[in-house]
Short mmCIF file of C-alpha atoms in Angstrom, two decimals:
data_model
loop_
_atom_site.label_atom_id
_atom_site.label_comp_id
_atom_site.label_asym_id
_atom_site.label_seq_id
_atom_site.Cartn_x
_atom_site.Cartn_y
_atom_site.Cartn_z
CA UNK A 1 -15.57 -48.12 29.01
CA UNK A 2 -18.34 -45.53 29.09
CA UNK A 3 -20.75 -47.86 27.25
CA UNK A 4 -20.13 -50.74 29.66
CA UNK A 5 -23.13 -52.22 31.43
CA UNK A 6 -22.62 -52.80 35.12
CA UNK A 7 -25.85 -53.67 36.66
CA UNK A 8 -25.20 -58.69 40.55
CA UNK A 9 -24.38 -61.95 40.35
CA UNK A 10 -25.72 -64.95 42.06
CA UNK A 11 -23.00 -67.51 42.03
CA UNK A 12 -22.74 -69.85 39.02
CA UNK A 13 -24.09 -72.58 41.27
CA UNK A 14 -27.47 -70.86 41.08
CA UNK A 15 -27.86 -72.23 37.57
CA UNK A 16 -29.06 -75.79 37.93
CA UNK A 17 -28.20 -78.57 35.53
CA UNK A 18 -31.92 -79.31 35.35
CA UNK A 19 -32.65 -75.86 33.91
CA UNK A 20 -29.77 -76.18 31.46
CA UNK A 21 -31.01 -79.45 30.03
CA UNK A 22 -34.57 -78.16 29.68
CA UNK A 23 -33.66 -75.33 27.32
CA UNK A 24 -34.49 -75.83 23.64
CA UNK A 25 -31.25 -74.08 22.64
CA UNK A 26 -29.27 -77.05 23.94
CA UNK A 27 -30.57 -79.19 21.05
CA UNK A 28 -29.42 -78.28 17.53
CA UNK A 29 -32.27 -78.22 15.03
CA UNK A 30 -32.33 -80.79 12.24
CA UNK A 31 -34.64 -80.89 9.26
CA UNK A 32 -36.87 -83.97 9.04
CA UNK A 33 -34.89 -85.15 5.98
CA UNK A 34 -31.42 -84.49 4.55
CA UNK A 35 -30.99 -81.57 2.18
CA UNK A 36 -31.74 -82.34 -1.46
CA UNK A 37 -29.08 -83.17 -4.04
CA UNK A 38 -29.08 -80.22 -6.41
CA UNK A 39 -28.36 -80.21 -10.13
CA UNK A 40 -25.09 -78.53 -11.07
CA UNK A 41 -25.02 -74.99 -12.38
CA UNK A 42 -23.75 -71.48 -11.67
CA UNK A 43 -22.35 -70.67 -8.23
CA UNK A 44 -25.40 -71.71 -6.20
CA UNK A 45 -24.84 -73.92 -3.12
CA UNK A 46 -21.04 -73.97 -3.57
CA UNK A 47 -20.43 -73.32 0.15
CA UNK A 48 -18.53 -70.05 -0.45
CA UNK A 49 -19.31 -66.74 -2.18
CA UNK A 50 -16.84 -64.18 -3.52
CA UNK A 51 -17.99 -60.68 -2.53
CA UNK A 52 -15.26 -59.06 -4.62
CA UNK A 53 -11.87 -60.01 -3.23
CA UNK A 54 -13.38 -61.26 0.02
CA UNK A 55 -14.59 -64.86 0.07
CA UNK A 56 -17.15 -65.76 2.72
CA UNK A 57 -18.43 -69.07 4.03
CA UNK A 58 -21.53 -69.73 6.12
CA UNK A 59 -20.78 -71.56 9.38
CA UNK A 60 -23.62 -73.07 11.41
CA UNK A 61 -21.72 -75.15 13.99
CA UNK A 62 -20.84 -73.55 17.31
CA UNK A 63 -19.18 -73.96 20.69
CA UNK A 64 -21.10 -72.48 23.59
CA UNK A 65 -19.34 -69.62 25.39
CA UNK A 66 -21.83 -68.24 27.90
CA UNK A 67 -25.53 -68.36 28.81
CA UNK A 68 -27.99 -66.39 30.84
CA UNK A 69 -31.27 -67.99 31.87
CA UNK A 70 -33.53 -64.99 32.40
CA UNK A 71 -34.63 -62.12 30.20
CA UNK A 72 -35.27 -62.19 26.48
CA UNK A 73 -38.17 -63.94 24.70
CA UNK A 74 -40.26 -66.06 27.12
CA UNK A 75 -37.86 -64.93 29.88
CA UNK A 76 -35.59 -67.91 29.17
CA UNK A 77 -32.41 -65.95 28.57
CA UNK A 78 -29.95 -66.31 25.69
CA UNK A 79 -26.80 -68.19 24.74
CA UNK A 80 -23.67 -66.86 23.03
CA UNK A 81 -21.57 -69.03 20.75
CA UNK A 82 -18.18 -69.05 19.04
CA UNK A 83 -18.20 -70.43 15.47
CA UNK A 84 -16.55 -73.85 15.22
CA UNK A 85 -15.39 -75.96 12.28
CA UNK A 86 -14.26 -72.79 10.52
CA UNK A 87 -12.95 -73.71 7.03
CA UNK A 88 -9.18 -73.71 6.59
CA UNK A 89 -7.86 -70.27 5.73
CA UNK A 90 -11.03 -68.49 6.89
CA UNK A 91 -11.29 -66.11 9.85
CA UNK A 92 -14.03 -65.40 12.39
CA UNK A 93 -15.77 -62.04 11.98
CA UNK A 94 -17.93 -62.17 15.10
CA UNK A 95 -19.81 -64.47 17.47
CA UNK A 96 -23.39 -65.75 17.25
CA UNK A 97 -26.20 -65.32 19.83
CA UNK A 98 -29.78 -66.50 20.05
CA UNK A 99 -32.63 -66.70 22.57
CA UNK A 100 -32.98 -69.88 24.60
CA UNK A 101 -36.64 -70.33 23.68
CA UNK A 102 -35.94 -72.32 20.52
CA UNK A 103 -33.52 -74.93 19.25
CA UNK A 104 -30.00 -73.98 18.23
CA UNK A 105 -30.36 -72.81 14.66
CA UNK A 106 -28.28 -70.05 13.16
CA UNK A 107 -25.18 -69.09 11.24
CA UNK A 108 -22.41 -66.54 10.92
CA UNK A 109 -20.14 -65.73 8.02
CA UNK A 110 -16.41 -66.37 8.14
CA UNK A 111 -14.07 -64.78 5.62
CA UNK A 112 -10.88 -65.29 3.59
CA UNK A 113 -8.80 -62.65 1.80
CA UNK A 114 -8.68 -63.25 -1.98
CA UNK A 115 -6.96 -60.01 -2.99
CA UNK A 116 -4.87 -58.00 -0.55
CA UNK A 117 -5.56 -56.55 2.87
CA UNK A 118 -9.33 -57.09 2.87
CA UNK A 119 -8.98 -58.40 6.43
CA UNK A 120 -6.95 -57.18 9.41
CA UNK A 121 -6.81 -58.00 13.10
CA UNK A 122 -8.22 -55.37 15.47
CA UNK A 123 -5.89 -52.99 17.27
CA UNK A 124 -7.63 -53.53 20.60
CA UNK A 125 -10.95 -54.41 22.23
CA UNK A 126 -13.41 -52.23 24.14
CA UNK A 127 -15.56 -53.78 26.86
CA UNK A 128 -19.13 -52.71 26.05
CA UNK A 129 -21.08 -54.85 28.54
CA UNK A 130 -20.48 -57.05 31.55
CA UNK A 131 -22.97 -59.03 33.61
CA UNK A 132 -21.05 -59.67 36.85
CA UNK A 133 -23.51 -57.50 38.80
CA UNK A 134 -26.68 -58.77 37.15
CA UNK A 135 -29.09 -60.42 39.57
CA UNK A 136 -30.08 -63.21 37.19
CA UNK A 137 -29.32 -66.87 36.63
CA UNK A 138 -26.26 -67.09 34.45
CA UNK A 139 -23.08 -69.08 33.80
CA UNK A 140 -21.08 -66.69 35.93
CA UNK A 141 -20.28 -63.29 34.47
CA UNK A 142 -20.19 -62.66 30.74
CA UNK A 143 -18.22 -59.94 28.95
CA UNK A 144 -19.08 -58.48 25.53
CA UNK A 145 -16.21 -56.96 23.56
CA UNK A 146 -16.12 -54.63 20.57
CA UNK A 147 -13.09 -54.88 18.25
CA UNK A 148 -11.24 -51.60 17.65
CA UNK A 149 -10.51 -51.68 13.89
CA UNK A 150 -7.46 -50.17 12.15
CA UNK A 151 -8.01 -47.06 10.05
CA UNK A 152 -9.88 -47.93 6.86
CA UNK A 153 -11.48 -51.04 8.37
CA UNK A 154 -14.76 -51.85 10.13
CA UNK A 155 -15.80 -54.33 12.80
CA UNK A 156 -18.76 -56.50 11.75
CA UNK A 157 -19.29 -58.48 14.96
CA UNK A 158 -18.70 -58.68 18.70
CA UNK A 159 -16.99 -61.26 20.95
CA UNK A 160 -18.08 -62.74 24.28
CA UNK A 161 -15.82 -64.11 27.03
CA UNK A 162 -16.31 -65.43 30.55
CA UNK A 163 -13.36 -63.50 32.02
CA UNK A 164 -12.45 -59.83 32.18
CA UNK A 165 -9.26 -60.50 30.22
CA UNK A 166 -9.29 -59.10 26.71
CA UNK A 167 -9.52 -61.65 23.88
CA UNK A 168 -6.44 -62.28 21.70
CA UNK A 169 -6.11 -59.80 18.83
CA UNK A 170 -5.98 -62.63 16.30
CA UNK A 171 -9.31 -64.06 17.49
CA UNK A 172 -11.23 -62.32 14.70
CA UNK A 173 -10.75 -60.00 11.75
CA UNK A 174 -12.04 -56.57 10.77
CA UNK A 175 -13.04 -55.90 7.16
CA UNK A 176 -11.81 -53.21 4.77
CA UNK A 177 -14.35 -50.38 4.75
CA UNK A 178 -15.14 -50.51 1.03
CA UNK A 179 -16.46 -54.05 1.56
CA UNK A 180 -18.90 -52.98 4.29
CA UNK A 181 -22.27 -51.21 4.52
CA UNK A 182 -24.34 -49.65 7.26
CA UNK A 183 -26.44 -52.02 9.33
CA UNK A 184 -29.23 -51.84 11.88
CA UNK A 185 -30.59 -53.86 14.78
CA UNK A 186 -33.17 -56.46 13.77
CA UNK A 187 -34.69 -59.19 15.96
CA UNK A 188 -34.44 -58.92 19.72
CA UNK A 189 -32.34 -61.67 21.33
CA UNK A 190 -31.98 -60.72 24.98
CA UNK A 191 -32.10 -57.71 27.26
CA UNK A 192 -31.79 -56.28 30.74
CA UNK A 193 -32.55 -52.93 32.30
CA UNK A 194 -29.21 -51.75 30.97
CA UNK A 195 -29.53 -52.64 27.30
CA UNK A 196 -30.51 -55.17 24.66
CA UNK A 197 -28.88 -57.71 22.37
CA UNK A 198 -30.25 -57.89 18.81
CA UNK A 199 -29.05 -59.46 15.60
CA UNK A 200 -27.96 -57.25 12.71
CA UNK A 201 -29.14 -56.73 9.15
CA UNK A 202 -28.24 -54.25 6.36
CA UNK A 203 -30.06 -50.91 6.45
CA UNK A 204 -30.92 -51.15 2.75
CA UNK A 205 -32.39 -54.45 1.56
CA UNK A 206 -33.87 -55.43 -1.77
CA UNK A 207 -33.28 -57.29 -5.02
CA UNK A 208 -30.58 -54.83 -6.14
CA UNK A 209 -29.16 -54.01 -2.69
CA UNK A 210 -25.58 -55.09 -1.99
CA UNK A 211 -25.72 -55.37 1.82
CA UNK A 212 -24.83 -58.81 3.21
CA UNK A 213 -25.96 -60.02 6.63
CA UNK A 214 -23.06 -61.44 8.70
CA UNK A 215 -25.25 -63.28 11.24
CA UNK A 216 -23.65 -61.47 14.19
CA UNK A 217 -25.27 -59.43 16.96
CA UNK A 218 -25.01 -56.01 18.55
CA UNK A 219 -25.36 -54.61 22.05
CA UNK A 220 -27.65 -51.59 22.46
CA UNK A 221 -27.10 -49.78 25.78
CA UNK A 222 -30.05 -47.74 27.02
CA UNK A 223 -28.26 -44.50 27.77
CA UNK A 224 -25.42 -44.36 25.25
CA UNK A 225 -24.57 -45.14 21.65
CA UNK A 226 -24.35 -48.77 20.47
CA UNK A 227 -21.05 -50.20 19.23
CA UNK A 228 -20.03 -49.13 15.73
CA UNK A 229 -20.63 -52.22 13.60
CA UNK A 230 -21.20 -52.80 9.89
CA UNK A 231 -22.57 -55.44 7.57
CA UNK A 232 -20.67 -56.74 4.54
CA UNK A 233 -21.09 -55.52 0.96
CA UNK A 234 -21.20 -57.65 -2.18
CA UNK A 235 -19.16 -55.60 -4.65
CA UNK A 236 -19.44 -58.42 -7.20
CA UNK A 237 -23.24 -58.51 -7.49
CA UNK A 238 -23.58 -60.46 -10.76
CA UNK A 239 -26.19 -62.94 -9.44
CA UNK A 240 -24.00 -65.94 -10.34
CA UNK A 241 -24.81 -67.34 -6.89
CA UNK A 242 -28.54 -67.56 -7.67
CA UNK A 243 -30.20 -70.89 -8.53
CA UNK A 244 -30.96 -71.82 -12.14
CA UNK A 245 -34.30 -73.16 -13.34
CA UNK A 246 -33.64 -76.82 -12.57
CA UNK A 247 -32.29 -75.97 -9.11
CA UNK A 248 -35.38 -73.88 -8.38
CA UNK A 249 -37.54 -76.88 -9.25
CA UNK A 250 -35.70 -79.12 -6.79
CA UNK A 251 -35.73 -76.48 -4.07
CA UNK A 252 -39.44 -75.82 -4.37
CA UNK A 253 -40.35 -79.49 -4.51
CA UNK A 254 -38.40 -79.87 -1.26
CA UNK A 255 -39.71 -76.84 0.65
CA UNK A 256 -43.10 -76.07 -0.96
CA UNK A 257 -45.47 -75.30 1.93
CA UNK A 258 -48.85 -76.81 2.70
CA UNK A 259 -51.46 -74.20 3.52
CA UNK A 260 -54.43 -75.37 5.57
CA UNK A 261 -57.71 -73.50 5.18
CA UNK A 262 -60.22 -73.30 8.00
CA UNK A 263 -62.86 -76.09 7.86
CA UNK A 264 -65.59 -73.41 7.65
CA UNK A 265 -63.85 -71.46 4.89
CA UNK A 266 -66.23 -70.77 2.01
CA UNK A 267 -64.06 -68.32 0.05
CA UNK A 268 -61.38 -70.54 -1.47
CA UNK A 269 -58.42 -69.68 -3.70
CA UNK A 270 -58.24 -70.36 -7.42
CA UNK A 271 -55.87 -69.83 -10.30
CA UNK A 272 -55.93 -66.47 -12.06
CA UNK A 273 -56.78 -68.22 -15.34
CA UNK A 274 -59.79 -69.94 -13.72
CA UNK A 275 -61.01 -66.59 -12.39
CA UNK A 276 -60.76 -64.94 -15.80
CA UNK A 277 -62.27 -67.91 -17.66
CA UNK A 278 -65.26 -68.01 -15.31
CA UNK A 279 -66.56 -64.55 -15.99
CA UNK A 280 -64.35 -61.96 -14.22
CA UNK A 281 -64.76 -58.55 -15.89
CA UNK A 282 -62.51 -55.60 -16.72
CA UNK A 283 -64.07 -52.18 -16.10
CA UNK A 284 -62.89 -48.83 -17.45
CA UNK A 285 -63.67 -45.50 -15.87
CA UNK A 286 -66.37 -43.70 -17.83
CA UNK A 287 -67.51 -46.92 -19.52
CA UNK A 288 -68.87 -48.75 -16.47
CA UNK A 289 -71.95 -49.97 -18.36
CA UNK A 290 -69.83 -51.88 -20.85
CA UNK A 291 -67.31 -54.13 -19.01
CA UNK A 292 -65.13 -56.53 -20.98
CA UNK A 293 -64.58 -60.25 -20.39
CA UNK A 294 -60.94 -61.03 -19.63
CA UNK A 295 -58.88 -63.42 -21.74
CA UNK A 296 -57.76 -66.51 -19.82
CA UNK A 297 -54.17 -65.31 -19.27
CA UNK A 298 -55.05 -61.62 -19.08
CA UNK A 299 -53.79 -60.76 -22.55
CA UNK A 300 -56.36 -57.96 -22.95
CA UNK A 301 -55.56 -56.30 -19.59
CA UNK A 302 -53.88 -52.87 -19.74
CA UNK A 303 -50.14 -53.27 -19.19
CA UNK A 304 -47.90 -51.15 -17.01
CA UNK A 305 -48.88 -47.60 -16.18
CA UNK A 306 -49.91 -46.87 -12.62
CA UNK A 307 -52.73 -47.55 -10.22
CA UNK A 308 -54.64 -44.45 -11.36
CA UNK A 309 -58.20 -45.70 -10.86
CA UNK A 310 -58.93 -45.84 -14.58
CA UNK A 311 -59.40 -49.65 -14.63
CA UNK A 312 -60.49 -52.31 -12.15
CA UNK A 313 -61.65 -55.93 -12.11
CA UNK A 314 -64.91 -57.30 -10.76
CA UNK A 315 -66.93 -60.48 -10.42
CA UNK A 316 -69.46 -61.59 -13.07
CA UNK A 317 -72.68 -59.58 -13.29
CA UNK A 318 -74.95 -62.64 -13.29
CA UNK A 319 -75.95 -63.28 -9.68
CA UNK A 320 -75.49 -67.08 -9.73
CA UNK A 321 -72.17 -66.82 -11.53
CA UNK A 322 -71.02 -64.13 -9.09
CA UNK A 323 -71.77 -66.30 -6.05
CA UNK A 324 -70.06 -69.30 -7.63
CA UNK A 325 -66.91 -67.41 -8.63
CA UNK A 326 -66.68 -65.67 -5.24
CA UNK A 327 -66.14 -69.08 -3.66
CA UNK A 328 -63.10 -69.93 -5.78
CA UNK A 329 -62.05 -73.41 -6.83
CA UNK A 330 -59.57 -75.37 -4.73
CA UNK A 331 -58.94 -77.94 -7.46
CA UNK A 332 -57.91 -75.18 -9.86
CA UNK A 333 -55.69 -73.30 -7.40
CA UNK A 334 -52.19 -72.40 -8.52
CA UNK A 335 -49.25 -70.92 -6.61
CA UNK A 336 -47.32 -68.18 -8.42
CA UNK A 337 -43.59 -67.95 -7.65
CA UNK A 338 -41.36 -64.89 -7.73
CA UNK A 339 -37.68 -65.84 -7.39
CA UNK A 340 -35.50 -62.97 -6.20
CA UNK A 341 -32.02 -62.32 -4.75
CA UNK A 342 -31.80 -60.92 -1.23
CA UNK A 343 -29.06 -59.73 1.12
CA UNK A 344 -26.51 -59.16 -1.63
CA UNK A 345 -27.48 -62.38 -3.45
CA UNK A 346 -26.36 -64.51 -0.51
CA UNK A 347 -29.98 -65.71 -0.14
CA UNK A 348 -32.79 -66.57 -2.54
CA UNK A 349 -36.33 -65.57 -1.67
CA UNK A 350 -39.15 -67.59 -3.20
CA UNK A 351 -42.29 -65.49 -2.80
CA UNK A 352 -45.34 -67.75 -3.20
CA UNK A 353 -48.46 -65.82 -4.20
CA UNK A 354 -52.02 -67.17 -3.91
CA UNK A 355 -55.10 -65.53 -5.40
CA UNK A 356 -58.57 -65.60 -3.81
CA UNK A 357 -61.53 -64.20 -5.79
CA UNK A 358 -63.10 -62.88 -2.57
CA UNK A 359 -62.09 -61.87 0.95
CA UNK A 360 -64.92 -62.65 3.37
CA UNK A 361 -66.39 -60.53 6.17
CA UNK A 362 -64.61 -60.10 9.49
CA UNK A 363 -65.83 -61.34 12.85
CA UNK A 364 -65.30 -59.71 16.24
CA UNK A 365 -64.66 -61.11 19.69
CA UNK A 366 -65.88 -58.97 22.56
CA UNK A 367 -64.79 -60.74 25.70
CA UNK A 368 -66.88 -63.95 25.70
CA UNK A 369 -69.16 -62.94 22.78
CA UNK A 370 -68.43 -63.55 19.07
CA UNK A 371 -70.16 -61.35 16.51
CA UNK A 372 -70.25 -61.01 12.70
CA UNK A 373 -69.29 -57.54 11.45
CA UNK A 374 -71.55 -57.30 8.44
CA UNK A 375 -69.69 -56.13 5.34
CA UNK A 376 -66.61 -54.98 7.26
CA UNK A 377 -63.58 -56.79 5.85
CA UNK A 378 -65.15 -57.79 2.54
CA UNK A 379 -63.41 -57.02 -0.76
CA UNK A 380 -63.23 -58.56 -4.23
CA UNK A 381 -59.82 -59.97 -5.12
CA UNK A 382 -57.32 -61.02 -2.44
CA UNK A 383 -53.58 -61.66 -2.85
CA UNK A 384 -51.73 -63.46 -0.04
CA UNK A 385 -48.18 -64.79 0.09
CA UNK A 386 -45.62 -66.90 1.90
CA UNK A 387 -41.90 -66.32 1.31
CA UNK A 388 -39.16 -68.93 1.66
CA UNK A 389 -35.63 -67.61 2.37
CA UNK A 390 -33.00 -70.10 1.19
CA UNK A 391 -29.24 -69.92 1.68
CA UNK A 392 -27.23 -69.49 -1.53
CA UNK A 393 -24.30 -71.11 0.28
CA UNK A 394 -26.02 -74.45 0.94
CA UNK A 395 -29.56 -74.52 -0.48
CA UNK A 396 -30.94 -74.78 3.05
CA UNK A 397 -34.22 -73.17 4.09
CA UNK A 398 -33.55 -70.66 6.88
CA UNK A 399 -36.65 -68.54 7.32
CA UNK A 400 -40.28 -68.28 6.22
CA UNK A 401 -42.33 -65.09 6.02
CA UNK A 402 -46.09 -65.34 6.58
CA UNK A 403 -48.17 -62.43 5.26
CA UNK A 404 -50.80 -61.16 7.68
CA UNK A 405 -53.11 -58.42 6.42
CA UNK A 406 -50.89 -55.36 5.76
CA UNK A 407 -47.84 -56.88 7.48
CA UNK A 408 -46.52 -60.27 8.48
CA UNK A 409 -43.92 -62.14 10.47
CA UNK A 410 -40.62 -63.96 9.83
CA UNK A 411 -40.11 -67.37 11.44
CA UNK A 412 -36.90 -69.38 11.62
CA UNK A 413 -37.17 -72.85 10.12
CA UNK A 414 -36.69 -74.38 13.57
CA UNK A 415 -39.94 -72.75 14.72
CA UNK A 416 -42.07 -74.17 11.90
CA UNK A 417 -44.39 -77.14 11.75
CA UNK A 418 -43.50 -79.60 8.98
CA UNK A 419 -45.80 -81.85 7.02
CA UNK A 420 -44.65 -85.08 8.65
CA UNK A 421 -43.43 -88.35 7.24
CA UNK A 422 -39.89 -87.05 6.86
CA UNK A 423 -40.96 -84.11 4.70
CA UNK A 424 -39.13 -80.77 4.72
CA UNK A 425 -42.29 -78.98 3.61
CA UNK A 426 -43.42 -76.36 6.16
CA UNK A 427 -47.05 -75.91 7.14
CA UNK A 428 -49.03 -72.65 7.34
CA UNK A 429 -52.62 -71.89 8.27
CA UNK A 430 -54.85 -69.37 6.44
CA UNK A 431 -57.33 -67.52 8.64
CA UNK A 432 -61.07 -67.84 8.13
CA UNK A 433 -62.34 -65.31 5.53
CA UNK A 434 -59.32 -63.00 5.83
CA UNK A 435 -56.72 -65.58 4.61
CA UNK A 436 -53.87 -64.17 6.74
CA UNK A 437 -51.11 -66.75 7.24
CA UNK A 438 -50.14 -68.16 10.63
CA UNK A 439 -47.70 -70.83 11.80
CA UNK A 440 -50.04 -72.57 14.23
CA UNK A 441 -53.77 -73.33 14.41
CA UNK A 442 -55.91 -71.42 16.86
CA UNK A 443 -57.12 -67.86 17.42
CA UNK A 444 -55.09 -64.70 16.92
CA UNK A 445 -56.93 -61.58 18.00
CA UNK A 446 -56.33 -58.22 16.31
CA UNK A 447 -56.99 -56.03 19.31
CA UNK A 448 -56.34 -55.99 23.01
CA UNK A 449 -57.99 -56.74 26.33
CA UNK A 450 -59.88 -59.66 24.74
CA UNK A 451 -61.65 -57.36 22.26
CA UNK A 452 -60.78 -57.40 18.56
CA UNK A 453 -61.11 -58.98 15.13
CA UNK A 454 -60.85 -62.76 15.09
CA UNK A 455 -58.26 -64.59 12.98
CA UNK A 456 -59.28 -68.23 13.32
CA UNK A 457 -57.15 -71.03 11.87
CA UNK A 458 -57.50 -74.80 11.99
CA UNK A 459 -56.38 -77.90 10.14
CA UNK A 460 -58.92 -79.32 7.70
CA UNK A 461 -59.31 -81.32 4.51
CA UNK A 462 -59.21 -78.03 2.61
CA UNK A 463 -55.52 -77.69 1.94
CA UNK A 464 -53.35 -76.10 -0.74
CA UNK A 465 -50.25 -78.13 -1.54
CA UNK A 466 -48.30 -75.41 -3.32
CA UNK A 467 -45.91 -77.95 -4.80
CA UNK A 468 -48.66 -79.69 -6.81
CA UNK A 469 -49.68 -76.72 -8.91
CA UNK A 470 -47.29 -73.82 -9.34
CA UNK A 471 -45.84 -71.50 -11.95
CA UNK A 472 -42.67 -69.42 -11.83
CA UNK A 473 -43.94 -66.04 -13.03
CA UNK A 474 -40.86 -63.86 -12.43
CA UNK A 475 -37.11 -64.18 -11.87
CA UNK A 476 -35.65 -60.89 -13.07
CA UNK A 477 -32.05 -61.89 -12.33
CA UNK A 478 -32.26 -64.51 -15.08
CA UNK A 479 -32.43 -61.74 -17.69
CA UNK A 480 -35.57 -62.79 -19.53
CA UNK A 481 -35.36 -66.50 -18.84
CA UNK A 482 -38.85 -66.41 -17.32
CA UNK A 483 -41.70 -65.05 -19.45
CA UNK A 484 -44.04 -63.06 -17.22
CA UNK A 485 -47.79 -63.61 -17.79
CA UNK A 486 -49.70 -60.51 -18.93
CA UNK A 487 -51.81 -60.34 -15.77
CA UNK A 488 -48.66 -59.81 -13.68
CA UNK A 489 -48.07 -56.47 -15.40
CA UNK A 490 -51.63 -55.26 -14.83
CA UNK A 491 -51.01 -52.46 -12.32
CA UNK A 492 -54.57 -51.51 -11.40
CA UNK A 493 -56.98 -52.83 -8.78
CA UNK A 494 -58.17 -56.46 -8.75
CA UNK A 495 -61.51 -55.37 -7.32
CA UNK A 496 -63.77 -52.30 -7.24
CA UNK A 497 -63.66 -49.60 -4.61
CA UNK A 498 -67.06 -49.40 -2.93
CA UNK A 499 -67.48 -46.65 -0.37
CA UNK A 500 -70.05 -47.15 2.33
CA UNK A 501 -70.50 -46.07 5.90
CA UNK A 502 -69.45 -48.67 8.40
CA UNK A 503 -71.21 -46.78 11.15
CA UNK A 504 -74.43 -48.72 10.53
CA UNK A 505 -72.59 -52.04 10.93
CA UNK A 506 -70.86 -50.83 14.08
CA UNK A 507 -74.11 -49.53 15.59
CA UNK A 508 -75.92 -52.75 14.71
CA UNK A 509 -73.27 -54.84 16.51
CA UNK A 510 -73.12 -52.45 19.46
CA UNK A 511 -76.89 -52.71 20.01
CA UNK A 512 -76.50 -56.41 20.68
CA UNK A 513 -74.06 -55.85 23.55
CA UNK A 514 -74.68 -54.96 27.20
CA UNK A 515 -73.28 -51.70 28.63
CA UNK A 516 -69.63 -52.47 29.49
CA UNK A 517 -69.14 -54.68 26.44
CA UNK A 518 -70.79 -52.10 24.20
CA UNK A 519 -68.34 -49.42 25.35
CA UNK A 520 -65.36 -51.75 24.83
CA UNK A 521 -66.53 -52.62 21.31
CA UNK A 522 -67.18 -49.01 20.28
CA UNK A 523 -63.71 -48.01 21.50
CA UNK A 524 -62.20 -50.89 19.54
CA UNK A 525 -64.17 -50.02 16.39
CA UNK A 526 -62.43 -46.64 16.32
CA UNK A 527 -59.11 -48.48 15.94
CA UNK A 528 -60.09 -51.04 13.29
CA UNK A 529 -57.25 -51.16 10.71
CA UNK A 530 -57.80 -49.20 7.49
CA UNK A 531 -57.52 -52.32 5.32
CA UNK A 532 -60.60 -53.77 7.04
CA UNK A 533 -62.81 -50.71 6.55
CA UNK A 534 -64.63 -50.11 3.27
CA UNK A 535 -64.42 -52.35 0.25
CA UNK A 536 -61.40 -51.80 -1.96
CA UNK A 537 -59.77 -54.32 -4.26
CA UNK A 538 -56.03 -54.92 -3.87
CA UNK A 539 -53.29 -54.28 -6.40
CA UNK A 540 -51.39 -57.26 -7.81
CA UNK A 541 -48.09 -58.71 -6.55
CA UNK A 542 -45.84 -56.39 -8.58
CA UNK A 543 -47.14 -53.30 -6.83
CA UNK A 544 -46.39 -54.65 -3.36
CA UNK A 545 -43.36 -53.21 -1.57
CA UNK A 546 -41.81 -56.64 -1.12
CA UNK A 547 -41.64 -57.26 -4.89
CA UNK A 548 -38.32 -55.44 -5.16
CA UNK A 549 -37.74 -54.91 -1.43
CA UNK A 550 -37.57 -56.98 1.71
CA UNK A 551 -40.58 -58.27 3.61
CA UNK A 552 -41.88 -55.88 6.26
#
């Protein structure tokens, strides 16, 4: 028991019923409306998936085992659950855990042997953590157990009990090693000064990756190695579990997000075709004085190749046309969908791409003063995206990724705002000028100590309903069923690279500030992210890392 945490226990009576009832985790999340009825076809939303002799089912009903009420996100603790309503013939692979700061919303996989000996009971259990000496509010002591698998098998989850007695050996199953892959810790669930609980995900993730997330958690002690756990592997990766065209239509009409633009936003999105038809130009290195108009669907754009700097796009030359096109056209906005398998084709990601002709200048907040930053942050051409992650077991939306500058954030569906009126459409907010996506209106500051770049969001009448105008532009798993538009395979920049010194802009802003604020701003300016400095057009969606990989 060298990995065991032993850190002291107020009595169980210290946990009041009032605290228990106040926790969001005590209320299971429900979508505003029932899930849609899907057209028949393929193996999508059939409740089970065959991974190659091992059939798995997604279970999202649980019985509570143990809770702690301190530590973790928002210092509200975490709750550990045993899967309930397990389908007949299926076995538990591990327990589920989540923070107490949001509603109960999660899943684990259970499994059934379809061939021979894909599942076996553990030989024993090892106690990896116990909380009887923790000085926190808790439901009495909790004990976290690691299964000891037979030779040739792997554990893919842990168990939790409220006594020091080992769980029964038939409580869960270990999985044959050839049906498992390496995994890593993902989102933090709970922690103490002795270690942390995190959920697990496959190390390698992407459209062709075979790793399958089990929905279980791991314990990471601070001063020793974590338990040896694996994810599952889909050895039958034929994409038969992916949705067909008609199912995609129903799914997107159900979950298509609304994106609110800031009421002061002047640089609106548009469709790519509108941008090309309104005077966007294709430039070639060495022939800068003779740019070419672009055909409405990009048919005269160079295809494939690499981002070698030999071509780029730009706004119209005419000054009035340039200013008009920079501002986009909300009525002609279109969402472009990339449908892709993820996590061993147990989930479908719908990446929703929006194009803006222009990314506006950044603004800074220096304590109580707000300041424009001149040209800093400006660039021609701006691609932003939101990604829906949908279960291939049920067709249910589980997570949403919101792109934010060079990164982004995943949110569980239970943490989203929905449109209202019984709609299952989530809501996102695009920041003023920069168009980064956020889940809630307000200010997010890129910086620290109340000094940084402002990301302002707010609800307004300027809104993109992605479900009203969209086009599926890629779904590689369909084997040519979706014809990709020519512009998608243009691999160069969507705007020119313009080098200029930002020092003048920084000095100009600094001159407006008194001593202490000036020093704080200058120190911050040294840390402004690279994507904000200079003016450099972005590459298109296909050159982003998430096109074939997972979101970062």
